[in-house]
Every structure is written in structure tokens, then in C-alpha cells.
Amino acid sequence: MDATFEGSEKEEAYYSSETVDKSTVLDYSHLLAGFWIRFWAYLVDLLVIGSVNRIVIYPLFELLDISTKKTFIFSPIAITTAITFFAYFVLMTKFKNQTLGKIIFGLKVVSLKEERITWGTIIFRELIGRYISKLIWVGYIIVAFTPNKQGLHDLFADTQVIHEKLYKQKSLKSVS
């Protein structure tokens, strides 16, 4: 009995010395997060912030006998809930590059300039950019129309929101 291996035709073709086309190189980059997925993640974030305000902030104000009526824009409850809102986005984005809504939907904030997002970029994106986008709702809606799917706050801070585990394939022609 002969102990030589005789493979199938597929295996022989695979191991044969056929030339391989090396002119095309594949590049995989993260898929950008569009308007609707970011919208749903933002709604989850609003639910989290609203829950924290209703479970912690409002009972604390009642306990301290501080009025919870929003009689004017700078009432104590309005200031405290605004601090909760902005602190949530700043701290979650700085330490996780994601909020809870983004974690649920597999999204992540990345910087276009730096490897890690700096405090300056985070504060600029989340405080100044988000404040402007909140005042002018077009700041969020432009995500659907910009080529890199960036909101106004992303454009200001040179950031993008990407899908953490989804990639798109690009073919690049090499010059070798």
C-alpha cells in the first residue's frame, strides 16, 4: 500500500504555482454610523438621563425642600438637570468613548486627529457643540446629509461616530 497523499482537484489547484493578482489590496475601515442609529442611541441616553433625574435629583430636591418647579431657565432644578445631562455625555465619552445608548447599539466616538480623544476635544464636542446642536436641531439632522455622517458637534470637534464591529471593504489599487 502506498502512503502518498492524493488530494482533490481543488487542493491541487490551491497548492499549484498559479500566479496571484497582487494589484488589488483590500482595506477594511469602520462603517460610519448614520442618522437613525445615532437617533435611537440618543433616545436611550435621554431615557437614562431622565431616569437619573427622576430617581436621584428630584427626590433629593424634595428632601432638601428645594422647589422643583421650572419657573425660569436658571431655576435650581433646571441647572442641576442640565449639569446631569452634560456630565453624562462628557464623562461617558471621555472614559468609554461611548454612552450607554452607543454601547447598546455598538457605536463609538473616535477622533479624526488624535489616537485617543483628549479632554479638550470632549469638552468642545459635548459641551459647546452639543449645546449648539440642541439649540439648532439642524445640528443633529445634518448627520443624514454630510458625507462622513457627522453632526454639527462632530464637525466642530473633528470626531466621527462609527460602528464598533462593522466594517466596509474598499479595494485599493497598489502601485507595485
mmCIF file with all atom_site columns, N, CA and C in Angstrom, residues 1 8 13 48 69 88 100 125 140 145 162:
data_model
loop_
_atom_site.group_PDB
_atom_site.id
_atom_site.type_symbol
_atom_site.label_atom_id
_atom_site.label_alt_id
_atom_site.label_comp_id
_atom_site.label_asym_id
_atom_site.label_entity_id
_atom_site.label_seq_id
_atom_site.pdbx_PDB_ins_code
_atom_site.Cartn_x
_atom_site.Cartn_y
_atom_site.Cartn_z
_atom_site.occupancy
_atom_site.B_iso_or_equiv
_atom_site.pdbx_formal_charge
_atom_site.auth_seq_id
_atom_site.auth_comp_id
_atom_site.auth_asym_id
_atom_site.auth_atom_id
_atom_site.pdbx_PDB_model_num
ATOM 1  N N  . MET A 1 1   ? 0.823   -1.171 0.000  1.00 0.00 ? 1   MET A N  1
ATOM 2  C CA . MET A 1 1   ? 0.000   0.000  0.000  1.00 0.00 ? 1   MET A CA 1
ATOM 3  C C  . MET A 1 1   ? 0.875   1.245  0.000  1.00 0.00 ? 1   MET A C  1
ATOM 4  N N  . SER A 1 8   ? -7.783  16.310 -3.620 1.00 0.00 ? 8   SER A N  1
ATOM 5  C CA . SER A 1 8   ? -8.792  16.611 -4.628 1.00 0.00 ? 8   SER A CA 1
ATOM 6  C C  . SER A 1 8   ? -8.247  17.626 -5.622 1.00 0.00 ? 8   SER A C  1
ATOM 7  N N  . ALA A 1 13  ? -5.228  22.597 -7.196 1.00 0.00 ? 13  ALA A N  1
ATOM 8  C CA . ALA A 1 13  ? -5.255  23.936 -7.797 1.00 0.00 ? 13  ALA A CA 1
ATOM 9  C C  . ALA A 1 13  ? -4.803  24.979 -6.791 1.00 0.00 ? 13  ALA A C  1
ATOM 10 N N  . VAL A 1 48  ? -31.937 57.319 30.001 1.00 0.00 ? 48  VAL A N  1
ATOM 11 C CA . VAL A 1 48  ? -31.023 57.129 31.140 1.00 0.00 ? 48  VAL A CA 1
ATOM 12 C C  . VAL A 1 48  ? -30.915 58.413 31.951 1.00 0.00 ? 48  VAL A C  1
ATOM 13 N N  . LYS A 1 69  ? -40.029 73.285 40.634 1.00 0.00 ? 69  LYS A N  1
ATOM 14 C CA . LYS A 1 69  ? -40.750 73.948 39.547 1.00 0.00 ? 69  LYS A CA 1
ATOM 15 C C  . LYS A 1 69  ? -39.767 74.740 38.695 1.00 0.00 ? 69  LYS A C  1
ATOM 16 N N  . TYR A 1 88  ? -23.059 63.567 31.995 1.00 0.00 ? 88  TYR A N  1
ATOM 17 C CA . TYR A 1 88  ? -23.240 62.214 31.468 1.00 0.00 ? 88  TYR A CA 1
ATOM 18 C C  . TYR A 1 88  ? -22.512 62.059 30.139 1.00 0.00 ? 88  TYR A C  1
ATOM 19 N N  . LEU A 1 100 ? -24.212 55.008 27.140 1.00 0.00 ? 100 LEU A N  1
ATOM 20 C CA . LEU A 1 100 ? -24.941 53.739 27.251 1.00 0.00 ? 100 LEU A CA 1
ATOM 21 C C  . LEU A 1 100 ? -25.741 53.441 25.980 1.00 0.00 ? 100 LEU A C  1
ATOM 22 N N  . ARG A 1 125 ? -16.696 69.068 22.016 1.00 0.00 ? 125 ARG A N  1
ATOM 23 C CA . ARG A 1 125 ? -17.749 68.307 21.327 1.00 0.00 ? 125 ARG A CA 1
ATOM 24 C C  . ARG A 1 125 ? -19.019 68.236 22.156 1.00 0.00 ? 125 ARG A C  1
ATOM 25 N N  . TYR A 1 140 ? -28.190 68.161 14.513 1.00 0.00 ? 140 TYR A N  1
ATOM 26 C CA . TYR A 1 140 ? -28.277 66.697 14.542 1.00 0.00 ? 140 TYR A CA 1
ATOM 27 C C  . TYR A 1 140 ? -28.717 66.137 13.198 1.00 0.00 ? 140 TYR A C  1
ATOM 28 N N  . PHE A 1 145 ? -26.955 64.036 5.954  1.00 0.00 ? 145 PHE A N  1
ATOM 29 C CA . PHE A 1 145 ? -26.590 64.636 4.677  1.00 0.00 ? 145 PHE A CA 1
ATOM 30 C C  . PHE A 1 145 ? -25.101 64.885 4.478  1.00 0.00 ? 145 PHE A C  1
ATOM 31 N N  . ILE A 1 162 ? -18.657 55.782 14.793 1.00 0.00 ? 162 ILE A N  1
ATOM 32 C CA . ILE A 1 162 ? -18.508 54.598 13.949 1.00 0.00 ? 162 ILE A CA 1
ATOM 33 C C  . ILE A 1 162 ? -19.211 53.401 14.585 1.00 0.00 ? 162 ILE A C  1
#
